Amino acid sequence: MSQRKWILPIGLGIIFLLILTPPIILALTPQPLRALLQPITGPQAETGVPHHLTWWNMLLAGLACGVAIGIGTTGALLKKTGYAVASSRSKLLAILGIITLTIYVLAFLLPYPLHRYYNFKGISFGVIAQRDASVALSLTVATIGLFLLYYVAYRLCRGQDDRRLWMIVVAGAVLFALATAFVSLITSLDIYDYIARGRITGVLNGNPYVQTPNHYADPFMDYASWKEKTAAYGPVWEVLSGFISRVSGDRLWPNMIIHKGVALVSYLACVLIVAALLQRVAPNRALAGTLLFAWNPLILLEGVANGHNDLLMMALILGAFWFLSKASDDSDEDEIPNGLSRRVALGALSVLLLWLAVLIKFIPVLLVPLFLLYLLSKERSWRSRIGLGLFLLVLVALVTVQYYRVFWQWPEVSYTFTRRGEMFRMSVPSVILIQLKRNMGNLTFLQTIANRVANLYQLLGIQPADPAKQIGPLEVAHAIAGWPFLAAFGLAYLVILAHTAYALFKTPQQEQLSTPQSFPGKMRRFILGSRGASEKHPWHTLLETSFNALMLYLLLANFWFWPWYLIWPVTLIALIGNKRLLVPLILASCAGELSHVGWNFVWYWWGISWDTLYQLEEIVVLAMYVPALLWYVVAGYRAAAQPRLQQQPADTP
């Protein structure tokens, strides 16, 4: 059997395990003997960060900023003067990696060790640091230093493929991940909610889509942040959390370590898949793209340190892209024993992995139509396209039934989706809603609209599902803040689908009609970059439209935003390598990480109240959006002004 032949059986085996075994194992695994296990609580450690550690970290972070700026400036000057620095790249990258690792240890691991604070309730680095201003300053400088080192390291690796650089990048990824994996939950408490709902599923024989943590007297429920809410994630994640809770027993430490281990393994899997995928489709960008993901401070601090399930979701999405790249190999049309072509089988594996990601967090459903369009465009007739589409939809339906049957109870399972429209935080719609709430008494048109809507409902005989929830000014304010953005996203997503369909299904005659020098062509070039989608290889079109779909969702339709959501576009930008989009994402990621300093320190110094909450939220949104958008617009003008002297070949799988 050739090297290509074993990929499909192994892929089929992995998918079989992912689909069928978790619910079965969850049902058959015996519950632990509670009498033999220790209680989850223990003696509380003293809080506070040693002053000498803070000042050493501040000194190192300032040095890191200087080193990063110095290396970056020197490299740019040498590049302009024509001198090569290839012989020094590995040494410089090693220096950047050592400084980065030291910052992670001094700024995060030593002050906030997981083993010391894992059993604290409501823990954060603000609580541990006792709102010390010197700690806040050191964390600010350290965060900025990490992102500067990260960007300079990317510049050193761009366009390179040296074995020594690869060794440094991979070693750095492993060491950074191990260091951050044992950092306490300093900016998010989501793992405690994972554990609490996992207990409901795996130990208490309940349904996390029906029962909430406050229904139980279990001591684990005291750690949950969302005690009055049902599960917010898909059934694949709830099954996995239930299994982890069942095998971990009644102690908090093994529950915490296994959840962190899932994040760590997911991160390493993402690194390997990004490297392998880029080596296959874009070898010239493989090293830089791998570093873009592996050394990103936001991914390490939010994904690994805080243990968010976004990393597992992205590992499945990257796996889907990997199998899709294998399915794109048109030179291999061999038949496998069951009569399906390799392309169809690998395409089915790709869609199944993507759907498993959907059943963890539902956002990847935006990518499903794009994957289907890509696979259907490879078929030669509409009959085969319809048959393949039906086959893939049946597979998706079977996986959905397999996981939801464990939890099915209507309408409770729908609450995961319906309540999202009422949640506003750290987004542009949230800022608009804040302003409407502030001026609620002065905005008489809100009451006028509410009265007219109520009269219309009465005229049509429509009664609200909950009589206590009548249409009022607050509901109108939510609608004004949210519905225009949802409508804009819906329209933009339809444009993305149409644009993708045209690029994938276009004929040679349509391809000749491209006129990039015309005004529409120049506008398209300004919006999309140096090449329009119709000028790109289908694989690159799929990557960019997938990225655009996720970014537009975050910008327009996601009213409830947290910095770790940027893990999604950062992962895809590592595959795309778009320079115009890269810097805005780095700026937004840095601002997102710095926002934690605002919430954990500045807000408390300012005085905790609803007014200061709104003011700080507005500042955070401005800091995350304005610099990134300004850079994006300026880069767009520069790209549009540059003549296209030569076309770079598109990436091909």
XYZ file of C-alpha atoms in Angstrom, residues 22-34 193-209 211 216 218 220-221 235 237-250 255 259 406-407:
54
model
C -18.051 9.080 22.974
C -21.789 8.711 23.652
C -21.376 4.966 24.122
C -18.427 5.347 26.487
C -20.309 8.012 28.428
C -23.219 5.622 28.921
C -21.079 2.605 29.894
C -18.408 4.204 32.089
C -19.208 3.577 35.775
C -19.426 6.516 38.114
C -16.442 6.900 40.498
C -16.635 5.776 44.104
C -17.043 9.082 45.900
C -18.567 26.023 33.703
C -17.295 23.181 31.516
C -16.719 21.114 34.654
C -20.065 22.011 36.249
C -22.095 21.041 33.175
C -19.905 18.011 32.674
C -20.911 16.936 36.182
C -24.554 17.363 35.253
C -24.103 15.079 32.239
C -21.567 12.529 33.422
C -22.070 12.236 37.186
C -25.490 13.597 38.167
C -27.333 11.957 35.228
C -28.967 15.252 34.285
C -29.363 17.202 31.076
C -27.280 20.427 30.829
C -29.728 21.770 28.222
C -31.025 21.707 34.278
C -27.872 20.917 42.319
C -23.005 19.701 44.220
C -18.593 21.940 41.907
C -21.545 24.160 40.971
C -23.661 18.211 22.176
C -18.630 19.283 23.768
C -21.202 18.343 26.411
C -20.554 14.633 25.804
C -16.805 15.178 26.082
C -17.192 17.275 29.259
C -19.451 14.615 30.751
C -16.911 11.908 29.990
C -14.083 13.970 31.540
C -16.120 14.579 34.695
C -17.020 10.906 35.000
C -13.438 9.660 34.767
C -12.025 12.520 36.883
C -14.105 11.825 39.951
C -15.033 14.211 42.737
C -11.004 17.789 36.222
C -9.606 20.056 30.515
C -28.541 11.994 24.348
C -29.919 15.415 25.297
